Coordinates of C-alpha atoms (C1' of nucleotides) in Angstrom, one line a residue:
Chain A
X28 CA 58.8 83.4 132.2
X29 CA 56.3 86.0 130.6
X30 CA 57.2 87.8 128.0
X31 CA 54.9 90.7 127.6
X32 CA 55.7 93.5 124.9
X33 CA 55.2 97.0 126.5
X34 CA 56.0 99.3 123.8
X35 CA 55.2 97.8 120.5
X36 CA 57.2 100.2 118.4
X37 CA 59.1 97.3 117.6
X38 CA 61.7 98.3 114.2
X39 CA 58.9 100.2 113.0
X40 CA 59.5 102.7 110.1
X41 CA 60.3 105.3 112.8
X42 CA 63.0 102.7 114.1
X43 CA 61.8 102.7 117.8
X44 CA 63.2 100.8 120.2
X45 CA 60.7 97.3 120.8
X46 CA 60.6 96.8 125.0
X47 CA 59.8 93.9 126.0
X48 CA 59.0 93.5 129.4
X49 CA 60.8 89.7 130.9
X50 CA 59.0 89.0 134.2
X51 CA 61.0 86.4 136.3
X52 CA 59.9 83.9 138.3
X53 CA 59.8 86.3 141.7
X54 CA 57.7 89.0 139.6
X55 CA 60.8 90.5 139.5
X56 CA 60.7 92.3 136.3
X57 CA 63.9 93.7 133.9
X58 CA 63.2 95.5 130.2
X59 CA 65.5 94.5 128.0
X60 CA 65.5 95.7 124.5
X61 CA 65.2 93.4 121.5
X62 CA 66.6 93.1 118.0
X63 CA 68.1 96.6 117.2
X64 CA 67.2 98.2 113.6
X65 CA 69.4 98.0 110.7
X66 CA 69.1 99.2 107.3
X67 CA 68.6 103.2 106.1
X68 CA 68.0 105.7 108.5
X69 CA 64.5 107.6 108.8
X70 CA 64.3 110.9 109.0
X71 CA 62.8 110.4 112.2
X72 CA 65.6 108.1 113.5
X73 CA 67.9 111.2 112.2
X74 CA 66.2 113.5 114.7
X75 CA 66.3 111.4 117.3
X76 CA 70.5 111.2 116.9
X77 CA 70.8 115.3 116.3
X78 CA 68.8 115.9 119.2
X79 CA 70.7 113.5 121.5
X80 CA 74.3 114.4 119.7
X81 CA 72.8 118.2 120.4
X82 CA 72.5 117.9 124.1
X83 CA 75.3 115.7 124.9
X84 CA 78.0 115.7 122.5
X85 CA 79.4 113.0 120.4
X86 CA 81.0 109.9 121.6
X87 CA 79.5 107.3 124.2
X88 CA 77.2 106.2 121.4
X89 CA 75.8 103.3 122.8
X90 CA 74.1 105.4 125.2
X91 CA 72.0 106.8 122.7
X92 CA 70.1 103.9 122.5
X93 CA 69.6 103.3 125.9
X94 CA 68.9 106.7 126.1
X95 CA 66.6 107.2 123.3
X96 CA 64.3 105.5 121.6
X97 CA 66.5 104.8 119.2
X98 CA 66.6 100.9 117.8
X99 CA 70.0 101.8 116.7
X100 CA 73.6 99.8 117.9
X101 CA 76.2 102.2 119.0
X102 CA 78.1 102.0 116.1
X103 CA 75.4 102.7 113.7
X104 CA 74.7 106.2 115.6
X105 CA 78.6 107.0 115.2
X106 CA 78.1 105.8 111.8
X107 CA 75.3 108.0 110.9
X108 CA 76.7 110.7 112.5
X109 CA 80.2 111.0 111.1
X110 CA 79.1 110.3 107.6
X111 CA 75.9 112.0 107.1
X112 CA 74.7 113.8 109.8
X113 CA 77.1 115.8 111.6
X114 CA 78.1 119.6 110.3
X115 CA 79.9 120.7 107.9
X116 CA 79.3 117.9 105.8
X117 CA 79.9 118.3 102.1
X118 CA 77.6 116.7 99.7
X119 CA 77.8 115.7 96.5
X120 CA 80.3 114.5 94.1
X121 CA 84.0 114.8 94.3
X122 CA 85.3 117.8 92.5
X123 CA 88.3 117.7 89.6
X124 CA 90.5 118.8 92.5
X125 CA 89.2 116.7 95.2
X126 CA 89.4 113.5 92.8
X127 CA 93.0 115.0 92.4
X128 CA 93.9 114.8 95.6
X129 CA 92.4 111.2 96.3
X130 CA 94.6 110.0 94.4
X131 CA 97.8 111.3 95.1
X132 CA 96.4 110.8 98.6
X133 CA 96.2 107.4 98.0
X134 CA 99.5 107.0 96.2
X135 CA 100.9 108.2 99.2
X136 CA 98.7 106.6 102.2
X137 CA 97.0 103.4 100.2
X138 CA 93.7 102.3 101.5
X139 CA 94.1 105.1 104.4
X140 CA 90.3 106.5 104.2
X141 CA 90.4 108.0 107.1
X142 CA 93.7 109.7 107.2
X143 CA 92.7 110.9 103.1
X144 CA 89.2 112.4 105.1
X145 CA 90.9 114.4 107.7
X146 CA 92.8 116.2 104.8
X147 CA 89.8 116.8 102.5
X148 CA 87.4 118.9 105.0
X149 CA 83.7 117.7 104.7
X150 CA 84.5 114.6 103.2
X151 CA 84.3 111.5 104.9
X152 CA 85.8 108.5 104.7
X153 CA 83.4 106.7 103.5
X154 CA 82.8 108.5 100.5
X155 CA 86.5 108.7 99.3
X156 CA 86.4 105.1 99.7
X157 CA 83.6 104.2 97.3
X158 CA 84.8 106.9 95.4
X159 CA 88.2 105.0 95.1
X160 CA 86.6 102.0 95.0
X161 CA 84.3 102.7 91.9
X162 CA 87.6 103.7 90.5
X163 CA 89.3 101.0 90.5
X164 CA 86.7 99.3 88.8
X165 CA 86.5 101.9 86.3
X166 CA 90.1 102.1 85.3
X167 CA 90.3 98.4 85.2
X168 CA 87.4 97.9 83.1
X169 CA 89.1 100.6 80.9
X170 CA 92.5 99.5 81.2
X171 CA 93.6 102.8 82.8
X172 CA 96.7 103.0 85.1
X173 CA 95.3 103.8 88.2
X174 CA 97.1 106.5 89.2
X175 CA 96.9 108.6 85.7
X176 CA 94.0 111.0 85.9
X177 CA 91.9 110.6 82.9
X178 CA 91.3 114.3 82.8
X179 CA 94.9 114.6 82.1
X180 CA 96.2 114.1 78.9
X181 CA 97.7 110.8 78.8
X182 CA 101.5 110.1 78.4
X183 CA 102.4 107.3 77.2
X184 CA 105.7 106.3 79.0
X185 CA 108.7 105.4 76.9
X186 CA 112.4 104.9 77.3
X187 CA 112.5 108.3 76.2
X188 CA 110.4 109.9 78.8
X189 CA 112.0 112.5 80.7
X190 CA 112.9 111.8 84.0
X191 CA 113.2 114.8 86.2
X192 CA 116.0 114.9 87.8
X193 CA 117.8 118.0 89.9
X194 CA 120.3 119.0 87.6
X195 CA 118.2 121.1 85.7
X196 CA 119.3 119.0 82.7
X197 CA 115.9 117.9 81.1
X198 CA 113.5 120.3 81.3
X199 CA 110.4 118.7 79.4
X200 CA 106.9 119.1 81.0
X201 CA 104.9 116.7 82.4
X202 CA 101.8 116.8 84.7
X203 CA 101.6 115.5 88.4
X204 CA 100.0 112.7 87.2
X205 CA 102.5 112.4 84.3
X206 CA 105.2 111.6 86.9
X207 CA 103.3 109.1 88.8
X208 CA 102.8 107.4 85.6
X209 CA 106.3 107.9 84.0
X210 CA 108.8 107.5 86.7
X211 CA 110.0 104.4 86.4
X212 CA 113.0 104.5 88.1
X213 CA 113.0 104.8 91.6
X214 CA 111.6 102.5 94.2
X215 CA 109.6 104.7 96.0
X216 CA 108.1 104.5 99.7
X217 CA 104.9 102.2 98.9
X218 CA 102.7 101.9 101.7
X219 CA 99.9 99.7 101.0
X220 CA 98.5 98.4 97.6
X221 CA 95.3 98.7 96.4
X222 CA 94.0 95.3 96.1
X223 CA 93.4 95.7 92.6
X224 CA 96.6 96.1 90.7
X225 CA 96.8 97.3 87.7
X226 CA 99.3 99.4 88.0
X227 CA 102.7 97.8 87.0
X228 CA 104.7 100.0 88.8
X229 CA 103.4 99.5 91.7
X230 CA 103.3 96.0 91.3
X231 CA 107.2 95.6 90.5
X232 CA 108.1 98.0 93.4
X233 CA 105.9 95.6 95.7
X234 CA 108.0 93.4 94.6
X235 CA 111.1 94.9 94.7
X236 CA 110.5 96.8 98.5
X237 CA 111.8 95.0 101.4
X238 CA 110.1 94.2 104.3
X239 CA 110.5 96.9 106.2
X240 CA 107.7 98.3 108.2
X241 CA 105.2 100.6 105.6
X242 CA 105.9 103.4 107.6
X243 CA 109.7 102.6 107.7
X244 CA 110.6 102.1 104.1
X245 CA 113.4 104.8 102.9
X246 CA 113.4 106.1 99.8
X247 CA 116.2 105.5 97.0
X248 CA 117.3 108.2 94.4
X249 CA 120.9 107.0 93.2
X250 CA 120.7 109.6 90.2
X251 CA 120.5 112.0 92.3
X252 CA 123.4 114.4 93.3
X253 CA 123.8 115.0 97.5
X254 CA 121.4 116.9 98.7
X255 CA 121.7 119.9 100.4
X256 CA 120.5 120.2 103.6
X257 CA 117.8 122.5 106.1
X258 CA 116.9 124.0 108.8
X259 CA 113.3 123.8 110.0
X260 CA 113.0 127.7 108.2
X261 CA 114.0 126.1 104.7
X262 CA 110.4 125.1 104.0
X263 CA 109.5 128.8 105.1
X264 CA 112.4 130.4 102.7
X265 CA 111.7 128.8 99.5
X266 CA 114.9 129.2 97.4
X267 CA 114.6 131.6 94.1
X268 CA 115.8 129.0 91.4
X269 CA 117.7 132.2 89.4
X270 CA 121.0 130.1 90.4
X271 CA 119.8 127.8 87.4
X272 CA 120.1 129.5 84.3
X273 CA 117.6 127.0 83.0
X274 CA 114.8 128.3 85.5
X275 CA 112.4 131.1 85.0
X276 CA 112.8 133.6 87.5
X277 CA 109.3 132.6 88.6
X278 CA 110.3 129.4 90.1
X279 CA 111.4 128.9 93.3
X280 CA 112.2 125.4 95.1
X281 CA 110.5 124.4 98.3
X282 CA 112.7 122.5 100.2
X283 CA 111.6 120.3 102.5
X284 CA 113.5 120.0 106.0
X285 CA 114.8 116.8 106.6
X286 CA 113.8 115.7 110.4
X287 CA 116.5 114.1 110.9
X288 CA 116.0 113.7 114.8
X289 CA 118.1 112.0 117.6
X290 CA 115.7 113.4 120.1
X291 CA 112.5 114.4 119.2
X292 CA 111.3 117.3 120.0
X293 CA 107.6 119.1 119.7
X294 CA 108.0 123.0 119.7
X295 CA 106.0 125.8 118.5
X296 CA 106.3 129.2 117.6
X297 CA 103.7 131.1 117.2
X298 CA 104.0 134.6 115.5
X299 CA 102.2 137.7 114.8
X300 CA 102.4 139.1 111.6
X301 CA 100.1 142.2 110.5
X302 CA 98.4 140.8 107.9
X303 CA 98.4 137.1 108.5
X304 CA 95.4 135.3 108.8
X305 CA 95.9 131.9 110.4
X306 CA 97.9 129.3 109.1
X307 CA 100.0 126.6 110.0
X308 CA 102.7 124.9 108.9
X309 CA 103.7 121.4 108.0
X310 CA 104.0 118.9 110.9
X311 CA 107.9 118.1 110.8
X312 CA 108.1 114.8 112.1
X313 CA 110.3 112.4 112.8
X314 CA 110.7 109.0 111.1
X315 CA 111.1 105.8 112.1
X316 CA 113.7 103.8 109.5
X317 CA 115.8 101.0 110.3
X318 CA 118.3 101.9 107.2
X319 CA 121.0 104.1 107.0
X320 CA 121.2 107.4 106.7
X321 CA 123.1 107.5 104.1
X322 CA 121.2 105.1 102.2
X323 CA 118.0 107.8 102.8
X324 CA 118.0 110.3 100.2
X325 CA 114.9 111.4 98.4
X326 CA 113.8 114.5 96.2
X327 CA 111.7 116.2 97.5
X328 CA 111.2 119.4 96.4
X329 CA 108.3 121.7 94.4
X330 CA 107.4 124.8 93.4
X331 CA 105.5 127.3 94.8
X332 CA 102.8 128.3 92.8
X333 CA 102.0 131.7 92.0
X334 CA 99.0 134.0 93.4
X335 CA 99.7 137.3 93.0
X336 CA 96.4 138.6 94.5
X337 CA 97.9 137.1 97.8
X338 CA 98.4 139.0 100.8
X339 CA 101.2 137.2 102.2
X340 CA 104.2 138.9 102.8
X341 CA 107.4 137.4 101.7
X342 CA 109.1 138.1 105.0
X343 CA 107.0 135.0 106.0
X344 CA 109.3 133.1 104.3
X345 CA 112.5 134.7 105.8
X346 CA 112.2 134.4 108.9
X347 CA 115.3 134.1 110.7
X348 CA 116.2 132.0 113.4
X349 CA 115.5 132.9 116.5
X350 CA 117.6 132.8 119.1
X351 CA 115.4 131.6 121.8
X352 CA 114.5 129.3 119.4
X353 CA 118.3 127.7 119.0
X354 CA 118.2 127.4 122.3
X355 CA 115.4 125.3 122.5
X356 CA 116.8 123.1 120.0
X357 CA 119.0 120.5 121.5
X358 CA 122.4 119.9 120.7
X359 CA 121.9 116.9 118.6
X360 CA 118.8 118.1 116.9
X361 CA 119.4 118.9 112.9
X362 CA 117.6 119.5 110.3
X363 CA 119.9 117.8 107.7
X364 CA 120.0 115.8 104.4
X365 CA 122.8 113.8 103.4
X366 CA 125.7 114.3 106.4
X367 CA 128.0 112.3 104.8
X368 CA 128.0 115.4 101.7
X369 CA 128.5 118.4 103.7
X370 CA 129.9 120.1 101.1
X371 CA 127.4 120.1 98.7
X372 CA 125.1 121.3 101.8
X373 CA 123.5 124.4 100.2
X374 CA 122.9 125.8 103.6
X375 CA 125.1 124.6 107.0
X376 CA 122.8 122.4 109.7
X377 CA 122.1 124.6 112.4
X378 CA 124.1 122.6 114.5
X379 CA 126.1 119.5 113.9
X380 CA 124.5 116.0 113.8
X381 CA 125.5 113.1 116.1
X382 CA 122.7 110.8 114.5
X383 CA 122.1 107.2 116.0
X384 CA 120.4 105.4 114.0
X385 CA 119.0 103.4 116.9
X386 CA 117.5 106.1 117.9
X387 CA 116.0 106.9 114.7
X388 CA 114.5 103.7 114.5
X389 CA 112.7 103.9 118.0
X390 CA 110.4 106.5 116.4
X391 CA 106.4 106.2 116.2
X392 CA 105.1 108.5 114.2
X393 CA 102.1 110.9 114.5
X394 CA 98.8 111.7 112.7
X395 CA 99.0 113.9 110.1
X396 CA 99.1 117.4 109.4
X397 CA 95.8 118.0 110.2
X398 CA 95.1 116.0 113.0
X399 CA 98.2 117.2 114.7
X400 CA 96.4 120.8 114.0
X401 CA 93.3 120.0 115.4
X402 CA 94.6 118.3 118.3
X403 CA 97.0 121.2 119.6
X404 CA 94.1 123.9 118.6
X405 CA 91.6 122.2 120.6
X406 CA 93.9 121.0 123.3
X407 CA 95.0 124.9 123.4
X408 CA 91.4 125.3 123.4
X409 CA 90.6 123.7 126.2
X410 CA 93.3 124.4 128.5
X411 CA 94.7 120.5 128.2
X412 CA 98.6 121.5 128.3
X413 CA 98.4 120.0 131.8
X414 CA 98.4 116.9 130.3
X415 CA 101.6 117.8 128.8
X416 CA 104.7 117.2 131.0
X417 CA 107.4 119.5 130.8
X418 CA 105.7 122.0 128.6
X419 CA 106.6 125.2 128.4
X420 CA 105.8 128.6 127.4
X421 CA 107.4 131.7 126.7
X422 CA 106.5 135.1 125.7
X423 CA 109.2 137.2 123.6
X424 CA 107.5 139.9 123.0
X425 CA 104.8 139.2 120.3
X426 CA 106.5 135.8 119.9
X427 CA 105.3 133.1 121.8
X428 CA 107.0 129.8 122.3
X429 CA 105.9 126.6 123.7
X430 CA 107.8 123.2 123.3
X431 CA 108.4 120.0 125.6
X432 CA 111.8 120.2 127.0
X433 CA 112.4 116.4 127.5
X434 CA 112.5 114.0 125.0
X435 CA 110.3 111.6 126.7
X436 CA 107.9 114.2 126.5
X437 CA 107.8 114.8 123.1
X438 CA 104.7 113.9 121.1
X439 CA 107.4 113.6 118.2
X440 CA 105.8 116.2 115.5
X441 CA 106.9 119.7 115.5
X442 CA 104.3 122.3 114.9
X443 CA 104.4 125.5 113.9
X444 CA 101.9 127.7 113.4
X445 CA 101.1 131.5 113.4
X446 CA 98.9 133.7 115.3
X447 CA 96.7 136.2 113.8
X448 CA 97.9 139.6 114.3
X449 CA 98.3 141.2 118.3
X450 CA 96.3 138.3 119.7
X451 CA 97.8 136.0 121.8
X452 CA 97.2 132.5 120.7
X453 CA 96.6 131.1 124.5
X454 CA 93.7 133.2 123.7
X455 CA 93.4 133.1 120.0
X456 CA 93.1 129.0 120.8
X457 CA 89.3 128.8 121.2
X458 CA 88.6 130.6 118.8
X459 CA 90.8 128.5 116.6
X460 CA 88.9 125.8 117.4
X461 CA 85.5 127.2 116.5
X462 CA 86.9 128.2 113.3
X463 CA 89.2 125.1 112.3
X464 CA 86.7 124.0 110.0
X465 CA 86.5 127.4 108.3
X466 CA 90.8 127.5 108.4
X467 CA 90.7 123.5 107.0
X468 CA 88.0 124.9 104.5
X469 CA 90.3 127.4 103.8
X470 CA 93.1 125.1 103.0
X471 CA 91.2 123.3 100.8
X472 CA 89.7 126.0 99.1
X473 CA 92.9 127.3 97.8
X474 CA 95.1 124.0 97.8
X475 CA 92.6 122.4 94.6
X476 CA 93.1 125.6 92.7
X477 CA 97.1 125.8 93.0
X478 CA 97.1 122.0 91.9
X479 CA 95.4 123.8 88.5
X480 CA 97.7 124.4 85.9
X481 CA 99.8 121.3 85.8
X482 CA 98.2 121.6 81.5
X483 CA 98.8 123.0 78.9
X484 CA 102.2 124.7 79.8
X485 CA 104.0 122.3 77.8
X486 CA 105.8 125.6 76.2
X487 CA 107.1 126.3 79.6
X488 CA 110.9 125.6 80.3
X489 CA 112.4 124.0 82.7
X490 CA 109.5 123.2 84.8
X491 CA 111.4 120.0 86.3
X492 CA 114.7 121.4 86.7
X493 CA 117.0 122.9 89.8
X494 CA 115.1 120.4 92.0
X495 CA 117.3 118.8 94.9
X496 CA 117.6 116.3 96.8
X497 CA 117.3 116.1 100.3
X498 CA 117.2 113.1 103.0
X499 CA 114.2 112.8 103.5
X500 CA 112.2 109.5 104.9
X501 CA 108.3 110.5 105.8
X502 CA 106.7 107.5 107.7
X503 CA 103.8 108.8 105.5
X504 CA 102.7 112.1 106.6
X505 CA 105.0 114.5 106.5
X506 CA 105.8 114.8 102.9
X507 CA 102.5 114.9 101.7
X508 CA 100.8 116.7 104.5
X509 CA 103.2 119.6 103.6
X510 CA 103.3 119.7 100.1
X511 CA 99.4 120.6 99.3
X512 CA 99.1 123.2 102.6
X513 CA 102.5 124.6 101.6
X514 CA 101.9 125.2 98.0
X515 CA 98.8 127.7 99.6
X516 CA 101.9 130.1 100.2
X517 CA 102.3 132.0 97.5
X518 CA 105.1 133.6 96.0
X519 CA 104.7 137.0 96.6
X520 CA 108.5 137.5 95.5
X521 CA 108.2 136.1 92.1
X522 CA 109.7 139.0 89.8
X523 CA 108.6 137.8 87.0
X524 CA 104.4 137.5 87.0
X525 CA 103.5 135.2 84.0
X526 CA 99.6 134.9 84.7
X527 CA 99.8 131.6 82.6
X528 CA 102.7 130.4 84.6
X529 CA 102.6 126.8 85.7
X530 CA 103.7 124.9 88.5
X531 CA 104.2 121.8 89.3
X532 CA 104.2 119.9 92.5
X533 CA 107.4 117.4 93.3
X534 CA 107.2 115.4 95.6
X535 CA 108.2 111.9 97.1
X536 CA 106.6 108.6 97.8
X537 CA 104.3 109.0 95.2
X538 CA 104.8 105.0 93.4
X539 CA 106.8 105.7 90.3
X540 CA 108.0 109.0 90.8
X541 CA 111.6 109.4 88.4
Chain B
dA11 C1' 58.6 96.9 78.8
dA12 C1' 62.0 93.8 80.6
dG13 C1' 66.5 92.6 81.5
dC14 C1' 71.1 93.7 82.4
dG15 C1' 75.2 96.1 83.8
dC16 C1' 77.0 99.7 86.1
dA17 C1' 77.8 103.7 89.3
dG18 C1' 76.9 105.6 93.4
dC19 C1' 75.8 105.3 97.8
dA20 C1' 74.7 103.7 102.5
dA21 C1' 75.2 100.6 105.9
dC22 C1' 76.9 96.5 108.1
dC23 C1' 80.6 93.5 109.7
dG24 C1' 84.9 92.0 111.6
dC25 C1' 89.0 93.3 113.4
dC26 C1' 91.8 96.1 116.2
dA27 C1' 93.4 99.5 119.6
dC28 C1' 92.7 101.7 123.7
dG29 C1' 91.2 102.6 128.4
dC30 C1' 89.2 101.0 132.4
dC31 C1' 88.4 97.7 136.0
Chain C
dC20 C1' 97.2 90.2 133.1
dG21 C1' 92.8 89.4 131.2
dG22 C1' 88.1 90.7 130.4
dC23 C1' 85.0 94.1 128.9
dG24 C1' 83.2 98.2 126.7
dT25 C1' 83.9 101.5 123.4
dG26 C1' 85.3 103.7 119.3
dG27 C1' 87.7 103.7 114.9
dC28 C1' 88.9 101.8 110.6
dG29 C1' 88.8 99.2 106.4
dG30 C1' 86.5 95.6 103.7
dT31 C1' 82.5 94.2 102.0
dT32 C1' 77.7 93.8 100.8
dG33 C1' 73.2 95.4 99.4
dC34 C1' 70.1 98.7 97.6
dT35 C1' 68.7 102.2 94.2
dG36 C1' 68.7 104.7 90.1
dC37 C1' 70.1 105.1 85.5
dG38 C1' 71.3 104.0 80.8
dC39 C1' 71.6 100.8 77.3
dT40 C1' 70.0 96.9 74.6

DNA sequence: AAGCGCAGCAACCGCCACGCC
DNA sequence: CGGCGTGGCGGTTGCTGCGCT
């Protein structure tokens, strides 16, 4: 066998492919390629990757290097792609906010890079995981609890420390970050650990959690009174809190539905509203749990914060029920929080629950928030509802309705999200697509800044109170992806504008949350 | 100047899920 | 059903630059 090398190029600096020309014993002749490149990327070696992702699209990466010149493994040209060549890329360090959301990101999701990089736009995975990485290093070289942001002022937990509760009853302040350090007392969903723990809490709920599947494990709050529960238009009609004397009139609840699902069920509305811009709403999805209901209660439950140079209407948050839309729901579909507490329901379940837990527990869940987003936009986009058995849509007027009508259809997430104004979204979806990153940007762009404030309001009052309960179990999307894309809705209806006003963000699953 | 530790970053590796045959 | 290819994800390693001693 001769070996003759055609194409000496072989892993040079420009990271050519090496051909080597293998003659056989009947002069039959094959090229194969030799050792592929590894280490940093050339500039050259970048080219070569835009130009081929350019002219034929991402995915099928090992035929870029048989295609190309390239010296690169399939996996390196996704590699190089998703982390440092493809658009919309952002560079450079993590912001306050960003580093924020990492790590209540990762209170909520553990080592869950990728899932954390589909919710910060621009960032990849990669990058929150060094990023995470260096900081667990950091705040165990320094001794810091993990999840208290050093920015913060530190608070010291004590037997003392106020632990929020939804009476209303203590109203001291404390930061986000303040209740993932204080709150001792509940055993809250933990999904995965960080290898490195340092963070007591987490270590004696690891300890105390049961083996139920990550995604599975229900949430505990025996201090906590019944909670009330929701319809799917809850989360859209955040409650004024001026029922609790303690509140400021500023402060409103957010109540989170409670997917409380015996069939699942994937609908959407989409709306026009005059001056809406795109948005979309939290993924409700169902849950997959093996406990009992009525051992599943969980607060969950924030404030919206306040932009008053918003142009959101607060009829976004009203909207009623629609009647098309009760008849899509079916009959044992509820939105509900504790059933065995009806009467401590603040609002009646649009229809009455016939919950088997069996069913409950056949659940999968779905991606996130975003995902879920970017799959219907660009599955609207590009007229994949085919795939979709049994789905359906309806015009009512400038409503438009789609939804599966069979559970087995059911991708189990229900989305709702809003058209802009007079366009229909079948048409509207393309160019939702081409401007997801610009809505996700969007998102983000606001989101950091309403997560401002959590400091220096330690004069305000009752900042924890008037907070409820509700059954909630997230498998560990839906609680989070809501919370941050929710808060960007701002409270138009506040009557009482205090430019200094905090807010605060409540929320579930986060590891020591009291 | 040299050595060291550290942070930040980039890239590789192994494993796994999924689809196809 | 199993093999194979492919892509995705998380863990890990290695390199580089910087500051400090």
């Amino acid at each position: 066998m001769n070996i003759t090398t055609i194409n000496d190029a072989s892993n040079d600096e420009n990271g050519l492919v090496s051909m080597i020309s293998v003659s056989g014993g009947g002069g039959h002749s094959v090229v194969e390629e030799v050792a592929l490149k590894k280490g940093p990327w050339t500039t050259t070696e970048d080219a070569i990757l835009i130009d081929y992702v350019t002219n034929h699209g991402e995915g099928n990466w090992n035929a870029v290097q048989r295609n190309t010149w390239l010296a690169r493994c399939g996996k390196s040209c996704r590699l190089r792609w998703a982390n440092h060549l493809r658009p919309n890329l952002k560079k450079g360090s993590f912001s306050h906010d960003e580093e924020k959301l990492i790590v209540l990101f990762h209170s909520q999701f553990g080592n869950k890079w990728a899932r954390m990089a589909a919710l910060l736009p621009g960032r990849t995975d990669n990058e929150i995981k060094n990023y995470w990485n260096t900081r667990v290093k950091r705040h165990h070289r320094q001794g810091l609890p993990l999840y208290l942001d050093e920015h913060d002022q530190p608070t010291t937990p004590t037997a003392s420390s106020p632990c929020v509760t939804p009476t209303g009853s203590n109203t001291n302040t404390v930061t986000d970050f303040d209740f993932l350090h204080q709150n001792h007392h509940h055993h809250h969903t933990v999904f995965k650990l960080s290898p490195v723990l340092d963070h007591p809490i987490l270590e004696t709920e690891l300890h105390h959690h049961s083996p139920i599947s990550p995604k599975a494990q229900p949430s505990h709050h025996p201090p906590f009174s019944s909670p009330p529960s929701y319809s799917p238009h809850h989360f859209m009609d955040p409650t004024p809190s001026n029922s609790n004397p303690q509140l400021s009139s500023l402060s409103f609840t957010f109540q989170k539905p409670t997917p409380v699902l015996d069939s699942a069920l994937r609908f959407k509305r989409y709306r026009s509203y005059p001056n809406f811009s795109l948005y979309h709403l939290p993924s409700i999805t169902p849950y997959s749990t093996s406990a009992p209901l009525d051992q599943i209660a969980d607060l969950d439950a924030f404030r919206f914060p306040q932009q008053n140079n918003s142009s959101f209407s607060p009829q976004y948050f009203q909207t009623p029920l629609l009647d098309y839309e009760r008849m899509v729901l079916p009959s044992n579909f509820v939105f509900s929080s504790k059933l065995e507490h009806p009467s401590d329901q603040l609002s009646q379940p649009l229809l009455q629950p016939e919950v088997k837990h069996h069913d409950i527990a056949t659940f999968e869940t779905n991606s996130g928030l975003l995902g879920d987003f970017i799959f219907d936009a660009q599955a609207l986009a590009s007229g994949q509802n085919s795939k979709k058995r049994n789905y359906f849509s309806l015009n009512e007027g400038n409503d438009v309705f789609e939804g599966y009508q069979n559970f087995e259809d059911c991708p189990l997430t229900s989305t709702y999200w809003f058209s802009t104004s007079g366009v229909n979204p079948k048409e509207e979806a393309s160019d939702l697509s081409k401007s997801m990153n610009e809505d996700i940007s969007k998102f983000l762009t606001v989101m950091p800044s309403t997560m401002q404030g959590t400091e220096g309001n330690n004069n305000s009052e009752a900042e924890v109170s008037n907070v409820q309960s509700s059954t909630v179990i997230t498998d560990d999307n839906f609680g989070l992806d809501m919370k941050p894309i929710a808060s960007l809705f701002p409270l138009s209806n506040a009557t009482n504008h205090n430019e200094n006003q905090g807010y605060y963000y409540y929320w579930d699953n986060l590891p020591g949350l009291c």
